């Protein structure tokens, strides 16, 4: 099992999306992971995360070693080279988040840097033309955020669920049982929850209430 990382709505960190990924050769793993990042988060997460690698962005070719070699990708000091095209993101912070998604996804799957990230034939960021490492995106480290143990949650069918690999069990307590929730937020510790419950959606007397 491997984990894809997508940007959280605040742009301060990345959040996990665990997946089962099967490849016939180890050197295909990096390309498969990046392809899945570009394809996007699972449907139940799609509205709760940002994907800086979404369309029209795409891979120009398979991920290689940093020097362009096709064997030993991410092993030893070989690093990984990702060539992207159709990049529309211009602001530095968004480019940093894009790099963070790639770097944490590859790093946490045992594919080591340096990570050479190019877009439309040029370095994603001139400061890291020779390659990024995890230190360059340490501010977004998903394991360093206060309360990261709270994990990832979503609303499915109006009830709050916890995403755990391929499973999405309802959380314990009223937020896991109460239907009609249309928005929810958790504290960093996961101990405080607030949600908007919409009654009679679409009806003339539709009403919303805040539950904490």
Tab-separated table of C-alpha atoms in Angstrom:
chain	number	residue	atom	x	y	z
A	1	UNK	CA	0.000	0.000	0.000
A	2	UNK	CA	1.239	3.484	-0.862
A	3	UNK	CA	0.061	6.960	0.043
A	4	UNK	CA	-0.676	9.850	-2.284
A	5	UNK	CA	-0.549	13.345	-0.824
A	6	UNK	CA	-2.833	16.222	-1.750
A	7	UNK	CA	-2.805	19.810	-0.497
A	8	UNK	CA	-5.194	20.686	2.284
A	9	UNK	CA	-7.519	23.673	1.685
A	10	UNK	CA	-5.330	26.016	3.750
A	11	UNK	CA	-2.252	25.268	1.669
A	12	UNK	CA	-0.203	24.718	4.826
A	13	UNK	CA	0.288	20.968	4.633
A	14	UNK	CA	-0.531	17.881	2.610
A	15	UNK	CA	-2.972	15.147	3.574
A	16	UNK	CA	-2.805	11.408	2.854
A	17	UNK	CA	-4.861	9.368	0.420
A	18	UNK	CA	-3.793	5.707	0.898
A	19	UNK	CA	-3.974	3.525	-2.210
A	20	UNK	CA	-3.139	0.019	-3.297
A	21	UNK	CA	-0.651	0.307	-6.161
A	22	UNK	CA	0.651	-2.721	-8.059
A	23	UNK	CA	3.514	-2.588	-10.569
A	24	UNK	CA	5.446	-5.371	-12.266
A	25	UNK	CA	8.834	-3.627	-11.891
A	26	UNK	CA	10.063	-1.441	-9.005
A	27	UNK	CA	11.222	1.246	-11.439
A	28	UNK	CA	7.626	1.697	-12.617
A	29	UNK	CA	6.387	2.708	-9.163
A	30	UNK	CA	7.358	6.387	-9.358
A	31	UNK	CA	5.592	6.859	-12.695
A	32	UNK	CA	2.496	5.060	-11.422
A	33	UNK	CA	2.339	7.196	-8.274
A	34	UNK	CA	2.722	10.467	-10.183
A	35	UNK	CA	0.091	9.347	-12.698
A	36	UNK	CA	-2.333	8.664	-9.853
A	37	UNK	CA	-1.611	12.081	-8.343
A	38	UNK	CA	-2.472	13.717	-11.660
A	39	UNK	CA	-5.670	11.647	-11.864
A	40	UNK	CA	-6.719	13.149	-8.536
A	41	UNK	CA	-7.987	12.195	-5.105
A	42	UNK	CA	-10.636	9.577	-4.518
A	43	UNK	CA	-14.190	10.890	-5.054
A	44	UNK	CA	-15.073	11.271	-1.378
A	45	UNK	CA	-11.969	13.457	-0.860
A	46	UNK	CA	-12.239	15.475	-4.041
A	47	UNK	CA	-14.059	18.420	-2.466
A	48	UNK	CA	-11.913	18.529	0.677
A	49	UNK	CA	-8.418	18.721	-0.853
A	50	UNK	CA	-6.607	20.664	-3.571
A	51	UNK	CA	-4.648	18.956	-6.328
A	52	UNK	CA	-1.969	21.174	-7.813
A	53	UNK	CA	-1.214	18.393	-10.308
A	54	UNK	CA	-4.698	18.250	-11.808
A	55	UNK	CA	-5.486	18.638	-15.540
A	56	UNK	CA	-4.364	20.074	-17.888
A	57	UNK	CA	-1.049	19.162	-16.242
A	58	UNK	CA	0.366	15.827	-17.371
A	59	UNK	CA	3.538	13.766	-17.405
A	60	UNK	CA	5.719	14.323	-20.454
A	61	UNK	CA	7.177	10.826	-20.098
A	62	UNK	CA	7.966	8.214	-17.453
A	63	UNK	CA	9.765	9.222	-14.271
A	64	UNK	CA	13.496	8.507	-14.597
A	65	UNK	CA	16.600	8.791	-12.444
A	66	UNK	CA	17.747	12.363	-11.895
A	67	UNK	CA	20.320	11.893	-14.666
A	68	UNK	CA	17.727	10.492	-17.074
A	69	UNK	CA	18.574	6.829	-16.520
A	70	UNK	CA	15.747	4.315	-16.520
A	71	UNK	CA	17.019	1.895	-13.855
A	72	UNK	CA	17.491	2.457	-10.131
A	73	UNK	CA	14.958	5.277	-9.866
A	74	UNK	CA	14.949	6.685	-6.334
A	75	UNK	CA	17.534	4.198	-5.082
A	76	UNK	CA	20.897	5.130	-3.645
A	77	UNK	CA	21.782	8.583	-4.900
A	78	UNK	CA	19.992	8.105	-8.214
A	79	UNK	CA	17.107	10.380	-7.347
A	80	UNK	CA	14.092	10.901	-9.569
A	81	UNK	CA	13.310	13.210	-12.463
A	82	UNK	CA	9.713	14.260	-13.170
A	83	UNK	CA	8.990	16.084	-16.431
A	84	UNK	CA	5.597	17.784	-16.535
A	85	UNK	CA	3.867	19.821	-19.207
A	86	UNK	CA	0.900	22.207	-19.483
A	87	UNK	CA	1.668	23.846	-16.144
A	88	UNK	CA	-0.693	26.754	-15.483
A	89	UNK	CA	0.378	27.480	-11.899
A	90	UNK	CA	2.558	30.578	-11.760
A	91	UNK	CA	2.668	31.747	-8.141
A	92	UNK	CA	5.604	30.447	-6.068
A	93	UNK	CA	3.476	29.114	-3.188
A	94	UNK	CA	1.366	26.945	-5.488
A	95	UNK	CA	4.491	25.603	-7.172
A	96	UNK	CA	5.907	24.785	-3.743
A	97	UNK	CA	2.713	22.884	-2.892
A	98	UNK	CA	2.878	21.031	-6.201
A	99	UNK	CA	6.438	19.984	-5.390
A	100	UNK	CA	5.362	18.971	-1.871
A	101	UNK	CA	2.685	16.649	-3.256
A	102	UNK	CA	5.252	14.942	-5.474
A	103	UNK	CA	8.058	14.804	-2.929
A	104	UNK	CA	6.051	13.442	0.016
A	105	UNK	CA	4.271	10.911	-2.212
A	106	UNK	CA	7.564	9.595	-3.591
A	107	UNK	CA	9.577	9.891	-0.380
A	108	UNK	CA	7.019	8.042	1.760
A	109	UNK	CA	7.035	5.230	-0.819
A	110	UNK	CA	10.799	4.755	-0.509
A	111	UNK	CA	11.711	6.660	-3.679
A	112	UNK	CA	14.554	8.895	-2.549
A	113	UNK	CA	15.711	12.251	-3.902
A	114	UNK	CA	17.110	14.444	-5.183
A	115	UNK	CA	13.877	15.175	-7.042
A	116	UNK	CA	14.427	17.047	-10.298
A	117	UNK	CA	11.057	18.592	-11.198
A	118	UNK	CA	10.713	20.259	-14.591
A	119	UNK	CA	7.669	21.851	-16.193
A	120	UNK	CA	7.409	22.653	-19.888
A	121	UNK	CA	11.143	22.170	-20.361
A	122	UNK	CA	12.298	24.385	-17.483
A	123	UNK	CA	12.888	23.907	-13.769
A	124	UNK	CA	9.727	24.217	-11.668
A	125	UNK	CA	11.727	26.545	-9.407
A	126	UNK	CA	15.154	27.854	-10.412
A	127	UNK	CA	16.349	27.562	-6.811
A	128	UNK	CA	16.019	23.782	-7.065
A	129	UNK	CA	17.103	23.228	-10.660
A	130	UNK	CA	19.574	20.577	-9.453
A	131	UNK	CA	16.926	18.815	-7.398
A	132	UNK	CA	14.611	19.187	-4.417
A	133	UNK	CA	14.777	17.242	-1.172
A	134	UNK	CA	12.313	16.798	1.677
A	135	UNK	CA	13.972	19.668	3.542
A	136	UNK	CA	12.831	22.057	0.809
A	137	UNK	CA	9.202	21.267	1.627
A	138	UNK	CA	9.603	20.553	5.350
A	139	UNK	CA	6.985	23.174	6.226
A	140	UNK	CA	4.314	20.964	4.654
A	141	UNK	CA	5.490	17.719	6.288
A	142	UNK	CA	2.274	15.794	6.992
A	143	UNK	CA	3.884	14.115	9.980
A	144	UNK	CA	4.942	17.375	11.616
A	145	UNK	CA	1.615	19.174	11.775
A	146	UNK	CA	0.066	19.482	15.224
A	147	UNK	CA	-2.781	17.046	15.454
A	148	UNK	CA	-1.829	15.122	12.332
A	149	UNK	CA	-3.017	12.039	14.217
A	150	UNK	CA	-6.557	13.303	13.740
A	151	UNK	CA	-6.340	11.747	10.281
A	152	UNK	CA	-8.446	12.466	7.253
A	153	UNK	CA	-12.225	12.710	7.393
A	154	UNK	CA	-14.998	13.282	4.873
A	155	UNK	CA	-18.770	13.564	4.647
A	156	UNK	CA	-20.342	10.585	2.906
A	157	UNK	CA	-24.108	10.391	2.605
A	158	UNK	CA	-24.429	13.263	5.041
A	159	UNK	CA	-22.497	11.532	7.838
A	160	UNK	CA	-18.919	12.037	9.008
A	161	UNK	CA	-16.522	9.192	8.190
A	162	UNK	CA	-12.848	8.532	8.805
A	163	UNK	CA	-10.795	7.537	5.758
A	164	UNK	CA	-8.673	4.490	6.510
A	165	UNK	CA	-7.105	2.959	3.417
A	166	UNK	CA	-9.922	1.591	1.293
A	167	UNK	CA	-12.353	1.801	4.222
A	168	UNK	CA	-14.460	4.750	5.341
A	169	UNK	CA	-16.094	3.832	8.677
A	170	UNK	CA	-18.418	6.318	10.349
A	171	UNK	CA	-16.942	8.135	13.327
A	172	UNK	CA	-18.243	7.280	16.767
A	173	UNK	CA	-20.908	9.470	18.284
A	174	UNK	CA	-23.589	11.758	16.851
A	175	UNK	CA	-21.526	13.116	13.954
A	176	UNK	CA	-21.218	9.607	12.547
A	177	UNK	CA	-24.941	8.931	12.917
A	178	UNK	CA	-26.542	12.274	12.098
A	179	UNK	CA	-27.755	12.547	8.468
A	180	UNK	CA	-27.992	15.727	6.446
A	181	UNK	CA	-24.573	17.185	7.263
A	182	UNK	CA	-23.418	19.374	4.377
A	183	UNK	CA	-20.154	20.764	5.793
A	184	UNK	CA	-17.887	19.819	8.674
A	185	UNK	CA	-14.631	20.861	10.279
A	186	UNK	CA	-12.369	19.157	12.824
A	187	UNK	CA	-9.836	20.696	15.168
A	188	UNK	CA	-6.229	19.664	14.692
A	189	UNK	CA	-6.513	17.274	17.617
A	190	UNK	CA	-9.673	15.736	16.179
A	191	UNK	CA	-11.410	16.167	19.533
A	192	UNK	CA	-13.606	19.084	18.487
A	193	UNK	CA	-16.043	18.856	15.591
A	194	UNK	CA	-18.499	21.299	14.069
A	195	UNK	CA	-20.905	20.607	11.240
A	196	UNK	CA	-23.706	22.261	9.320
A	197	UNK	CA	-26.886	20.189	9.203
A	198	UNK	CA	-29.327	21.068	6.435
A	199	UNK	CA	-32.968	20.171	6.974
A	200	UNK	CA	-35.356	19.708	4.051
A	201	UNK	CA	-32.772	20.667	1.375
A	202	UNK	CA	-34.334	22.273	-1.671
A	203	UNK	CA	-37.685	22.837	0.035
A	204	UNK	CA	-39.145	26.324	0.547
A	205	UNK	CA	-38.677	25.952	4.290
A	206	UNK	CA	-35.110	24.622	4.068
A	207	UNK	CA	-33.142	25.380	7.219
A	208	UNK	CA	-29.569	24.910	8.399
A	209	UNK	CA	-28.201	24.596	11.913
A	210	UNK	CA	-24.726	24.452	13.413
A	211	UNK	CA	-23.806	21.460	15.607
A	212	UNK	CA	-20.684	21.514	17.760
